[in-house]
PDB file of C-alpha atoms in Angstrom:
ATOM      1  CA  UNK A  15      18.098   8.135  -3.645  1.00 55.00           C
ATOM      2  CA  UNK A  16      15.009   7.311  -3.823  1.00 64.00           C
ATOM      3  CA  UNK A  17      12.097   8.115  -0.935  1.00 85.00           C
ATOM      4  CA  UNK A  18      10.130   5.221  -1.355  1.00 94.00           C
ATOM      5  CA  UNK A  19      11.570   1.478  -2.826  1.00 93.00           C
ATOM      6  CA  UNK A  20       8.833  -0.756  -4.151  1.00 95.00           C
ATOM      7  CA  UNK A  21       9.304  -4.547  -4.578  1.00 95.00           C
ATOM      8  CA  UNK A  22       7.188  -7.989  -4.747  1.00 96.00           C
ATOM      9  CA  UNK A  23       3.878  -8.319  -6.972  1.00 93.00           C
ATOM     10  CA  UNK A  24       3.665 -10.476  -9.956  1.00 97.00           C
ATOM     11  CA  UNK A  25       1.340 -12.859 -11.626  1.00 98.00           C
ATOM     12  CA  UNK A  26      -0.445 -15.546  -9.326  1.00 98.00           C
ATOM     13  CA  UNK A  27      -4.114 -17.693  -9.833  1.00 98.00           C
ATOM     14  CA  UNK A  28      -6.948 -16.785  -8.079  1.00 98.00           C
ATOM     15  CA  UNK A  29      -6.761 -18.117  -4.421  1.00 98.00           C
ATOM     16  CA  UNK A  30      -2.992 -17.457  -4.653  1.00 98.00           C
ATOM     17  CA  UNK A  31      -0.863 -14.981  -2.328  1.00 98.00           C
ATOM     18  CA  UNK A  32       1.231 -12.459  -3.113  1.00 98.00           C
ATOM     19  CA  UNK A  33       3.502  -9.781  -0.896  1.00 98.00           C
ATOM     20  CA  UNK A  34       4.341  -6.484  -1.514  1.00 98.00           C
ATOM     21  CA  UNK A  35       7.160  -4.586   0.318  1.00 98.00           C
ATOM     22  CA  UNK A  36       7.686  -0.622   0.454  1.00 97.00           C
ATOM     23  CA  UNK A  37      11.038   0.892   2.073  1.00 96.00           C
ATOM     24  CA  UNK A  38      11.729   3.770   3.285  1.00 93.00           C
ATOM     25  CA  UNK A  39      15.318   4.186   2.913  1.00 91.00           C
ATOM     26  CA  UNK A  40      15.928   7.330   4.834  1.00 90.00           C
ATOM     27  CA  UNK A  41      13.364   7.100   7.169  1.00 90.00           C
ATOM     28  CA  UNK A  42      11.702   9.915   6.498  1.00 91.00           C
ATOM     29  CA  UNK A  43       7.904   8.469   7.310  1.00 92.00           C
ATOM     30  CA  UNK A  44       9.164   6.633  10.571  1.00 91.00           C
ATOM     31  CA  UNK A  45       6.428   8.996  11.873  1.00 92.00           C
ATOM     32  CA  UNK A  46       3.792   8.859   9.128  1.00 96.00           C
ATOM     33  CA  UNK A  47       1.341   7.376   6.956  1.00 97.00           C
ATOM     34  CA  UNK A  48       2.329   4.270   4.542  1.00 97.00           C
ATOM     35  CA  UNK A  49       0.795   2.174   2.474  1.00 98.00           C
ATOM     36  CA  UNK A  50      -1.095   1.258  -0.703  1.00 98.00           C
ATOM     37  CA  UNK A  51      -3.508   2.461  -3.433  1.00 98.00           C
ATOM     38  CA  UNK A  52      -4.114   0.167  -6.774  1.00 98.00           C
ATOM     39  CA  UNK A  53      -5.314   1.280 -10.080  1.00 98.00           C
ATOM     40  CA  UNK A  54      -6.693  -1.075 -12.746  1.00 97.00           C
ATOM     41  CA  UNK A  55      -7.184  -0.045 -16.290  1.00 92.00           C
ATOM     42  CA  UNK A  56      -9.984   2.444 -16.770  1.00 95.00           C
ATOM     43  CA  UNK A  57     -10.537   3.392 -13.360  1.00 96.00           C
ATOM     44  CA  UNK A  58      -9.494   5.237 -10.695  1.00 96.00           C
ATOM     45  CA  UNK A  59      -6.841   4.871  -8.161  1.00 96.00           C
ATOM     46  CA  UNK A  60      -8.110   3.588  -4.477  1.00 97.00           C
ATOM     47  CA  UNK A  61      -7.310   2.891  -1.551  1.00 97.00           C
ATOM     48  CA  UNK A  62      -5.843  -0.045  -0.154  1.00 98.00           C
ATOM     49  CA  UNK A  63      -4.614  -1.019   3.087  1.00 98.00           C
ATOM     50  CA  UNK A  64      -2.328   1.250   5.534  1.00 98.00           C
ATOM     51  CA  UNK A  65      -0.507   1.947   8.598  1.00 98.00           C
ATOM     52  CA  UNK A  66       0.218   4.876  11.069  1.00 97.00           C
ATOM     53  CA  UNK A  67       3.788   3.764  11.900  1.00 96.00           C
ATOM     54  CA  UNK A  68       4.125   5.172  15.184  1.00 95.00           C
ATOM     55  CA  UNK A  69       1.519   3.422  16.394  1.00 95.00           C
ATOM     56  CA  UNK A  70       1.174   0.187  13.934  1.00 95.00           C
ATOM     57  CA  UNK A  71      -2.558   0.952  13.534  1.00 97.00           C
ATOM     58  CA  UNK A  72      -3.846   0.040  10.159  1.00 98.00           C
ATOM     59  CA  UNK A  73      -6.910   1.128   8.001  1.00 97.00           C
ATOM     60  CA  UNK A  74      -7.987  -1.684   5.139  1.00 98.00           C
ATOM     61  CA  UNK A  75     -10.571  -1.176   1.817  1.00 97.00           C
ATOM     62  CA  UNK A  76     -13.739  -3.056   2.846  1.00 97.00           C
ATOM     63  CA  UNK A  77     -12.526  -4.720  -0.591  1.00 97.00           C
ATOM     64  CA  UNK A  78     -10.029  -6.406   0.761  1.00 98.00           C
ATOM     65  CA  UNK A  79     -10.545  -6.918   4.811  1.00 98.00           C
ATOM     66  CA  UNK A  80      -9.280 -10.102   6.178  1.00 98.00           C
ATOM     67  CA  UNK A  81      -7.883 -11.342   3.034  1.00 98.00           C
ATOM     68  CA  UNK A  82      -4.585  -8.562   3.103  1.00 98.00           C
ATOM     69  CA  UNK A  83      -2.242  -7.844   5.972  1.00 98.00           C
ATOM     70  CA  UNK A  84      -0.234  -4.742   5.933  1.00 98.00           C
ATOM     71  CA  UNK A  85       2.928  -4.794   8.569  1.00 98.00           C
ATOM     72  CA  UNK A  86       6.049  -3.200   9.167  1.00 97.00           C
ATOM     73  CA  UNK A  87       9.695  -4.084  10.374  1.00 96.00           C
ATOM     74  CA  UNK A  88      10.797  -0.835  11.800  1.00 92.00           C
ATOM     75  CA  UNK A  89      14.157  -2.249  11.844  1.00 93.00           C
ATOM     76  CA  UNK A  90      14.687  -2.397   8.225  1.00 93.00           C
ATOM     77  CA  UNK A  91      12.214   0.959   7.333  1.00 94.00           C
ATOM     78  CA  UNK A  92       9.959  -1.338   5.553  1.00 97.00           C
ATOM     79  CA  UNK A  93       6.076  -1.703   5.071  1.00 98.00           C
ATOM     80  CA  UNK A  94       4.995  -5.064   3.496  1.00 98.00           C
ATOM     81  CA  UNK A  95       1.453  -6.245   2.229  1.00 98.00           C
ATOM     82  CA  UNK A  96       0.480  -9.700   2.254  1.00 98.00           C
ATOM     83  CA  UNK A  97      -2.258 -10.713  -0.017  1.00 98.00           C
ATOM     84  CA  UNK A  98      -4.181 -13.966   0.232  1.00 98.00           C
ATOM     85  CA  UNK A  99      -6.997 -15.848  -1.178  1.00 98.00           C
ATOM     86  CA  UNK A 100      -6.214 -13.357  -4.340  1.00 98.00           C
ATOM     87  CA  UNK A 101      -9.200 -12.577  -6.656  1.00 98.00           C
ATOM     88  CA  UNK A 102      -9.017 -11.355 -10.437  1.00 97.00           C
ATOM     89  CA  UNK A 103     -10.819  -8.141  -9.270  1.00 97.00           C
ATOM     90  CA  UNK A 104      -7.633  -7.511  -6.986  1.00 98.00           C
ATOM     91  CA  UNK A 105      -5.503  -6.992 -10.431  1.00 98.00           C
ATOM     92  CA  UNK A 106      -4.277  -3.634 -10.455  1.00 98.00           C
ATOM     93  CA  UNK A 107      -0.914  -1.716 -10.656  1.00 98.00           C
ATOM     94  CA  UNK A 108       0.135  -1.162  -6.988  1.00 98.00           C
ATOM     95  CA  UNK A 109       1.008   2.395  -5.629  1.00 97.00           C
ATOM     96  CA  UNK A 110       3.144   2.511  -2.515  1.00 97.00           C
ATOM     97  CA  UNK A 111       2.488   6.170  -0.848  1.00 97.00           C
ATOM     98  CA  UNK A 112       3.760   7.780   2.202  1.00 97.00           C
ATOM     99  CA  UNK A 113       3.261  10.913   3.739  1.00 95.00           C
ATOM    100  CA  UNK A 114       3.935  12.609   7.083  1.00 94.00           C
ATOM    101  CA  UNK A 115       1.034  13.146   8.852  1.00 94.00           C
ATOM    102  CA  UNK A 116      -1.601  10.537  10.483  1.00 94.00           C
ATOM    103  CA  UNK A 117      -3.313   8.341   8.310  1.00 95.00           C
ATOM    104  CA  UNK A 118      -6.476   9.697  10.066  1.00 93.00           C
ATOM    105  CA  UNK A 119      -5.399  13.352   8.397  1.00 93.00           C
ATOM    106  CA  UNK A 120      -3.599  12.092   4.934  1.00 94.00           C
ATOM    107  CA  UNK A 121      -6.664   9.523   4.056  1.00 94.00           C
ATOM    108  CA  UNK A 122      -9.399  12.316   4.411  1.00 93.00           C
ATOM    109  CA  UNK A 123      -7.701  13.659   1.149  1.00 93.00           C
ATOM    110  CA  UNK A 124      -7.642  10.209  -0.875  1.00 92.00           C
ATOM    111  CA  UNK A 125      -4.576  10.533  -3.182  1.00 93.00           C
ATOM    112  CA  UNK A 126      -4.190  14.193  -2.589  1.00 94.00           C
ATOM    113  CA  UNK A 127      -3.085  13.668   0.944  1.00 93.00           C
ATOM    114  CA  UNK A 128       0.150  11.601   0.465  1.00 95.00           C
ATOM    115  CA  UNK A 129       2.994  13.517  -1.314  1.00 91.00           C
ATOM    116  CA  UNK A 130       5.215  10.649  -1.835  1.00 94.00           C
ATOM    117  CA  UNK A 131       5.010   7.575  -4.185  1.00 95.00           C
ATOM    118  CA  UNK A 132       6.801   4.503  -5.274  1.00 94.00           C
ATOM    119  CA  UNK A 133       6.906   3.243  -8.879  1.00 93.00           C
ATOM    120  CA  UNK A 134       4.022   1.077  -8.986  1.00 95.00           C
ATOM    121  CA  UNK A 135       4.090  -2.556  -9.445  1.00 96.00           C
ATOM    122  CA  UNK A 136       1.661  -5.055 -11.458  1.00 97.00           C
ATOM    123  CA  UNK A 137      -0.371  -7.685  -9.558  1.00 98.00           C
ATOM    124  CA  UNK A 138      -1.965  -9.948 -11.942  1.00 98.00           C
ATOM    125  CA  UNK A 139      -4.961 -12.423 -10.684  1.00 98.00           C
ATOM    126  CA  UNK A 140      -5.986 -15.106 -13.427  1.00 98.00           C
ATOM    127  CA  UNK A 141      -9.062 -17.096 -12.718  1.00 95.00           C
TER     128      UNK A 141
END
């Protein structure tokens, strides 16, 4: 079984929304850091939006403040990303990542500080 279940993205015009989902089947971050990096062609894989779960607090890119909302349903083990007003600049392949220590600690490492990943999934932005 998988540790971490990617779904959503796809292809959408600028201005457009998209959402994003990331479960956590066993729970095993119910505790932890989740959330997103993106990499688009020819450059290097950043951060994106992301939430301490036992607390719901959330850290966002500067890049995309109040335009994406990262949540979770504890219920179903489940982060989701909700991406509005869409730009071309936002296309990337999206990286769900989970580890289990605080965002605070796992973000002060970049990539290096989450051991877990999801598959990736394409978000395309036309203009």
């Amino acid at each position: 079984q998988a540790l971490l279940e990617e779904s959503g993205g796809g292809s959408v015009q600028a201005g457009g929304s998209l959402t994003l989902s990331c479960t956590d089947p066993s729970n095993s971050f119910s505790g932890g850091c989740m959330g997103w990096f993106r990499q688009a062609p020819g450059k290097d894989r950043e951060q994106v939006a992301f939430i301490y779960r036992t607390r719901g607090t959330t850290t966002y890119a500067d890049s995309v403040k109040g335009r994406f909302t990262i949540s979770q349903d504890n219920a179903k083990n489940t982060v989701s990303l909700l991406m509005d007003k869409l730009k071309p600049e936002d296309t990337a392949i999206y990286y769900c990542a989970a580890d289990k220590s605080t965002c605070v600690a796992s973000l002060l490492f970049g990539r290096r500080g989450f051991d877990y990943w999801g598959q990736g999934t394409q978000v395309t932005v036309s203009s």
